[in-house]
Coordinates of C-alpha atoms in Angstrom, one line a residue:
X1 CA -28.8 2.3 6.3
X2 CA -25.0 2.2 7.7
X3 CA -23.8 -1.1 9.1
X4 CA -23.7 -1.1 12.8
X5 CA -20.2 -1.8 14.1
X6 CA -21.6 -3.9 16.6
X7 CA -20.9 -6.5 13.0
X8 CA -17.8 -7.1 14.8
X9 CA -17.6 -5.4 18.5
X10 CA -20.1 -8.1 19.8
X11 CA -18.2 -11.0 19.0
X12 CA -18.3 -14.2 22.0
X13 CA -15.3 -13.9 24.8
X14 CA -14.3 -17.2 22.8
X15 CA -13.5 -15.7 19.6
X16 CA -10.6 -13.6 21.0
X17 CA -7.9 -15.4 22.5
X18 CA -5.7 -12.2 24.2
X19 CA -2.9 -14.6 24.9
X20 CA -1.0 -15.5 21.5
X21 CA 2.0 -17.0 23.5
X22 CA 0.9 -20.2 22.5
X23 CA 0.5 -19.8 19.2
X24 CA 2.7 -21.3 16.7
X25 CA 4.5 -19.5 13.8
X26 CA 3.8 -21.9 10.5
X27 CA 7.3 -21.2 8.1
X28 CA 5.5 -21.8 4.9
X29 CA 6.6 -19.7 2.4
X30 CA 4.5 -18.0 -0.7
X31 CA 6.0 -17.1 -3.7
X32 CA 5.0 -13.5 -5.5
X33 CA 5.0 -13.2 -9.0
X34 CA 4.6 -10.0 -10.8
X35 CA 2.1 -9.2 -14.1
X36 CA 3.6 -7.5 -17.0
X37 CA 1.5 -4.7 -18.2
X38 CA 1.9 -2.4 -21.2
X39 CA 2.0 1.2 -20.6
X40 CA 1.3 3.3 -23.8
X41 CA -0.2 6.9 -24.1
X42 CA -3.8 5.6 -23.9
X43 CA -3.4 3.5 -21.0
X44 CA -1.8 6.3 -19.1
X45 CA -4.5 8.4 -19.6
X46 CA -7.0 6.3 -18.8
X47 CA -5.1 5.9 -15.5
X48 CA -5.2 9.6 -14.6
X49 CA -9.1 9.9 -15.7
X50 CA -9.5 6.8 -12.9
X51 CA -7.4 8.5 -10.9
X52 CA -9.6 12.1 -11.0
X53 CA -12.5 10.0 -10.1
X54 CA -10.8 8.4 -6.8
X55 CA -9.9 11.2 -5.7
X56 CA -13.2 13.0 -5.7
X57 CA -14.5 10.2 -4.1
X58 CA -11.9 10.1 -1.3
X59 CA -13.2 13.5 -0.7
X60 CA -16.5 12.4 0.3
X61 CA -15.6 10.9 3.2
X62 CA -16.8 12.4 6.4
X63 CA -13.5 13.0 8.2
X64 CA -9.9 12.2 8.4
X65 CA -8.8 9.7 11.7
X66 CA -8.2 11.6 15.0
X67 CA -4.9 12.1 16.4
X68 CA -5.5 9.9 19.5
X69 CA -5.8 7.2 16.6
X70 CA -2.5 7.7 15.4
X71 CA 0.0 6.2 17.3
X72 CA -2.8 2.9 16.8
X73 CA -1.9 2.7 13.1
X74 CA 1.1 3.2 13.4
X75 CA 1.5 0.0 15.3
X76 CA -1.2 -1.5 13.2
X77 CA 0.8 -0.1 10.3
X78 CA 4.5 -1.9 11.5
X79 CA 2.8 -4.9 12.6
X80 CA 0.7 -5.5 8.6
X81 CA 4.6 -4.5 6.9
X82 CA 6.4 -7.8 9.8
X83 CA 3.5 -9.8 8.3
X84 CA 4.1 -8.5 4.7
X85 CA 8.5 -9.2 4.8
X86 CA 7.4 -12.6 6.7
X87 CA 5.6 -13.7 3.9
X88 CA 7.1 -12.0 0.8
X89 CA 4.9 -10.3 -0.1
X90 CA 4.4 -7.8 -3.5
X91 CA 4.9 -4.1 -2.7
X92 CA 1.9 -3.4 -3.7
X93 CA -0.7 -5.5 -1.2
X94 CA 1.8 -3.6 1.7
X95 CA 0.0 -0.2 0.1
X96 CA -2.9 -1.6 -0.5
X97 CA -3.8 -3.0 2.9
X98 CA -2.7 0.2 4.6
X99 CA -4.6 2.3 2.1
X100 CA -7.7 0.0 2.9
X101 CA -7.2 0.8 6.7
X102 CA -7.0 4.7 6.2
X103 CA -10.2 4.5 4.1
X104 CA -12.0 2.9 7.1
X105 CA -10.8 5.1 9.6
X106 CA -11.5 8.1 7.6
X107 CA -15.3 6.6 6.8
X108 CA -16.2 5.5 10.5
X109 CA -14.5 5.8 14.1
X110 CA -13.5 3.0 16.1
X111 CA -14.4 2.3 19.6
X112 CA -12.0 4.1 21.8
X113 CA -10.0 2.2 24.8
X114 CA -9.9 -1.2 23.4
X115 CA -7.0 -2.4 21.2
X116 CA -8.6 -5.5 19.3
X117 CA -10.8 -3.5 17.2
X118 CA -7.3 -2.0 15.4
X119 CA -6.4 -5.5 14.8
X120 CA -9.0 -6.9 13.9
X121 CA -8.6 -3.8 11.3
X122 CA -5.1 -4.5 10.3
X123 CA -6.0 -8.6 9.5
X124 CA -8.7 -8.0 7.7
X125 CA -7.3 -5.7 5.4
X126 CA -3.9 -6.9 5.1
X127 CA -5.6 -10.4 4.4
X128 CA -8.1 -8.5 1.5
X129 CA -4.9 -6.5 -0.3
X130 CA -3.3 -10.1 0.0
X131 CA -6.4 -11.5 -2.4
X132 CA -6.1 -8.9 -4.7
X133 CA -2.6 -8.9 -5.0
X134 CA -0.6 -12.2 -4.6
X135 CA -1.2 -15.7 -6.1
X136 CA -0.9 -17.8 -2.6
X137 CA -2.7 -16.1 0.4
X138 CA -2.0 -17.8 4.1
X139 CA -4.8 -18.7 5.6
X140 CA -6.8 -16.7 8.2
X141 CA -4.9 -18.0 11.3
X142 CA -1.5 -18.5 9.1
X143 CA -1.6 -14.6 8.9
X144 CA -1.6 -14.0 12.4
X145 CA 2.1 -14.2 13.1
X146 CA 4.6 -12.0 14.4
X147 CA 3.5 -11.8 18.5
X148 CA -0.2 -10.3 17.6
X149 CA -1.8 -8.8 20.9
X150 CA -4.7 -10.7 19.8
X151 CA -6.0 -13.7 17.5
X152 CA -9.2 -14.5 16.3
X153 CA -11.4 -16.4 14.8
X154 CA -11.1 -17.0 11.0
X155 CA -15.2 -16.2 10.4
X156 CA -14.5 -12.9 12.6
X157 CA -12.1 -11.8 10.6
X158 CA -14.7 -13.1 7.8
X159 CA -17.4 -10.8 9.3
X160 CA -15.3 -7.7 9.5
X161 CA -13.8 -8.2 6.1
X162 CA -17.0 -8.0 4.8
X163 CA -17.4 -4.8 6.8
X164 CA -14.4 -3.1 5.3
X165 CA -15.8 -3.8 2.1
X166 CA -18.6 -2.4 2.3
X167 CA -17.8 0.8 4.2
X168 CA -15.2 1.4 0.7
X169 CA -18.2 0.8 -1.3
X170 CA -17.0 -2.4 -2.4
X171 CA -13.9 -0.5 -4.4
X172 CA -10.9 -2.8 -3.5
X173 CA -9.0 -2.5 -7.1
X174 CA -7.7 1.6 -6.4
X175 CA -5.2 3.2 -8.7
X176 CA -1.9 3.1 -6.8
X177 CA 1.4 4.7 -7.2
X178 CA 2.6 1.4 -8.7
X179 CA 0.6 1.9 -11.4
X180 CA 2.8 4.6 -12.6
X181 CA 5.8 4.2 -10.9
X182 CA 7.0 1.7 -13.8
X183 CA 6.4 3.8 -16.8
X184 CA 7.9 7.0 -15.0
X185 CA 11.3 4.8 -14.3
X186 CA 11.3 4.2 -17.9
X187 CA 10.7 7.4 -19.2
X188 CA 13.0 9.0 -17.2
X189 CA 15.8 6.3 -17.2
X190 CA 15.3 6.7 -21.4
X191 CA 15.7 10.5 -20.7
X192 CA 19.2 10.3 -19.5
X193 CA 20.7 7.1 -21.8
X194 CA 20.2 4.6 -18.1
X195 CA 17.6 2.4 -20.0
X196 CA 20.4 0.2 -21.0
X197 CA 21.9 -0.6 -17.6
X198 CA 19.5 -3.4 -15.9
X199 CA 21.1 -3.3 -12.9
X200 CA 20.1 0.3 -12.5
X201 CA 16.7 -0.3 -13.2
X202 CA 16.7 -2.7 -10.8
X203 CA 18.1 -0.4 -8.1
X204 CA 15.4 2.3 -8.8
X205 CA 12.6 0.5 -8.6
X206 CA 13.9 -1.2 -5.2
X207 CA 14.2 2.3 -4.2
X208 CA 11.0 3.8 -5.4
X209 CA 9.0 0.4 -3.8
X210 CA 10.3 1.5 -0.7
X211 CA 9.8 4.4 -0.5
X212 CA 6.2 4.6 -1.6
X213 CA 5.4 2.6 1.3
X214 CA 7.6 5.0 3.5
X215 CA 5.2 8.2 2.4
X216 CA 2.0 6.0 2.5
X217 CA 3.1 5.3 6.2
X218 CA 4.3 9.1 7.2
X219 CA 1.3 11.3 5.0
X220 CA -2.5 10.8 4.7
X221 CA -2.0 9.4 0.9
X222 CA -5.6 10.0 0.5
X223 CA -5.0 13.5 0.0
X224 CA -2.7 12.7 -2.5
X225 CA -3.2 11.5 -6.3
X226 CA -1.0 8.3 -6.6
X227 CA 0.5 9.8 -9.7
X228 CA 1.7 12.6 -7.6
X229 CA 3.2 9.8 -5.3
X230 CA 5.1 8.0 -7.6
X231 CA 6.3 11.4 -10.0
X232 CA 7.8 12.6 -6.6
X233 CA 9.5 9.4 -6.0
X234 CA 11.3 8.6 -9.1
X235 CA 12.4 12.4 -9.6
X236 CA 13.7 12.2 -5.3
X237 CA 15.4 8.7 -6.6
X238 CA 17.2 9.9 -9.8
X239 CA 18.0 13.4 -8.0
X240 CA 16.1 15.5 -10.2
X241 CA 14.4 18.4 -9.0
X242 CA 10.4 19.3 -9.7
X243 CA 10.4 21.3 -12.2
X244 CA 8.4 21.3 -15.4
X245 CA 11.1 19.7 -18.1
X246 CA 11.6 16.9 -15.6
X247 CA 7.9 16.6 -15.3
X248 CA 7.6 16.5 -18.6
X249 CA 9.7 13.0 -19.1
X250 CA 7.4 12.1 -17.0
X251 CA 3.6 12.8 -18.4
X252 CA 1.9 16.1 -18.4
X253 CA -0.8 14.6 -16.8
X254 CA 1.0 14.8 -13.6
X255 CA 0.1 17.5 -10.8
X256 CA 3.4 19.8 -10.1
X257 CA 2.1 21.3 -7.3
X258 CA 1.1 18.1 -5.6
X259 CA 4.4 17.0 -6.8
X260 CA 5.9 19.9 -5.0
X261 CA 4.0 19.0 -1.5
X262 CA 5.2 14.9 -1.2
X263 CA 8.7 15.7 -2.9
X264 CA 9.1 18.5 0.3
X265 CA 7.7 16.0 2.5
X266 CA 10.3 13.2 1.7
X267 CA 13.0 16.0 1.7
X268 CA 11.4 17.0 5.3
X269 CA 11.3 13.4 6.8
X270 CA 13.2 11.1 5.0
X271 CA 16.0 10.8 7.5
X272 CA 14.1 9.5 9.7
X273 CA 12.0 6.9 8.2
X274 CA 12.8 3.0 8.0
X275 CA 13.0 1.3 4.9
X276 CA 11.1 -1.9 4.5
X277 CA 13.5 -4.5 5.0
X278 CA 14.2 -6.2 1.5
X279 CA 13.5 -10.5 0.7
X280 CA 15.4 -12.5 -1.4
X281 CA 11.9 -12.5 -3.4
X282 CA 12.1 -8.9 -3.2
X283 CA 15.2 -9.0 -5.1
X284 CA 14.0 -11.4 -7.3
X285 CA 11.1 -9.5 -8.2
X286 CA 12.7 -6.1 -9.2
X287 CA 15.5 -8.2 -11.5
X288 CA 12.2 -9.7 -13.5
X289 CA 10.6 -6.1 -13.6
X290 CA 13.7 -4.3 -15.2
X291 CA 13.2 -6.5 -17.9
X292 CA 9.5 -5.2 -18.2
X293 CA 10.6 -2.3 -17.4
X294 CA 13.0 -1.9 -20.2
X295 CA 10.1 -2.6 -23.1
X296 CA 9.2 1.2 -22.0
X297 CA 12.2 2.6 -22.8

């Protein structure tokens, strides 16, 4: 039997305060580190088996989210990436937290006419892609920065994380663009003699991190398999075209034609969409990952 969303739309007048005025921004700050991981042939295909199976999954879902829903995430959506900058996040629990929130919508509707229930949405999955991804997590009320409309209680939250988690089956670890995005910088840098330059490397993946977030924000990236996502990226990056030699570099694992569709899509909107603004720890973070990125070259 379904979970009633009454889990979290019943909650006491006292567990919403509307008014956040009041409320005090803490300044602590939480260092990201990055794991290393070895890509060779067997891990790669492994990825794009997992992959296959996430996305027939994703298909099984009962319907996309509505248009009259979408100007909501996108505030939901700018609000989680303020959090995400504020804190330093990893690139990765930025995707994550918005992939967790498309998953939802596209599993079950939210009530209609009332703002909380999107926020109470965005914290609780921007606070779950926080535990699976980073090493210090802020706590419940510590995440709530950056002029919410609303702030509640940590055990609410508590209630509707354990909502979100259930209505994605209790799948939190996804395969994500990052998951590829490293190896196809490497392969392709190696392609064209760049796998000696670590300032370049650097600069790329900056880039792609970016921009994968700008394309989870402007497409349903459910549609999409995150290999796709990141093969469009790091050929729209290095100014390659799609074709099937660059693909190659690449893996013949990945889809061209959904290579095709996201690499039109950036061409179509990227003029108008924001990068994330970059941290010092940001920086930080892609000079360590040349270095892992350069064992793949």
């Amino acid at each position: 039997m379904a979970v009633s969303l009454n889990l979290y739309c019943n909650e006491a007048p006292n567990e919403i305060v509307v008014s956040c005025e009041a409320y005090d921004d803490d300044d602590d700050d939480n260092e990201s580190d990055h794991c290393s991981v070895d890509y060779d042939d067997d891990l790669l295909i492994n990825l794009f088996e997992t992959e296959v199976y996430q996305m027939l999954e994703s298909k099984v879902v009962s319907s996309r989210f509505h248009h009259n829903i979408v100007t909501a995430r996108k505030d939901a959506i700018q609000w989680m990436l303020k959090v995400h900058c504020f804190y330093r996040f990893r690139p990765e629990t930025a995707y994550l937290s918005i992939s967790y929130m498309d998953r939802f919508l596209s599993a079950r509707p939210l009530p209609q006419g009332k703002g909380w229930p999107m926020q109470l949405l965005s914290v609780s999955c921007l606070s779950l892609a926080a535990k699976m991804e980073e090493t210090a997590v802020p706590f419940l009320l510590d995440l709530q920065i950056m002029k919410p409309r609303f702030l509640f209680k940590p055990k609410t939250v508590q209630r509707m994380e354990v909502l979100v988690m259930q209505t994605l089956n209790w799948r939190l670890r996804i395969i994500t663009p990052f998951d590829f995005v490293y190896c196809f910088i490497a392969r392709i840098s190696s392609c064209f003699n760049d796998s000696h330059q670590p300032n370049r490397l650097c600069h790329l993946f900056s880039l792609a991190s970016d921009l994968i977030i700008d394309i989870c924000i402007a497409i349903d990236s459910l549609d999409y398999p995150p290999s796709a996502i990141a093969a469009a990226v790091v050929l729209w990056i290095t100014n390659l075209s799609v074709d099937e030699q660059n693909l190659g570099h690449l893996h013949n694992g990945v889809n061209q034609g959904m290579v095709k569709k996201i690499y039109k899509v950036i061409e179509g909107k990227r003029s108008s969409l924001k990068l994330m603004p970059q941290s010092p720890t940001c920086v930080l973070e892609a000079a360590l990952l040349c270095k892992e990125i350069a064992k793949y070259c």
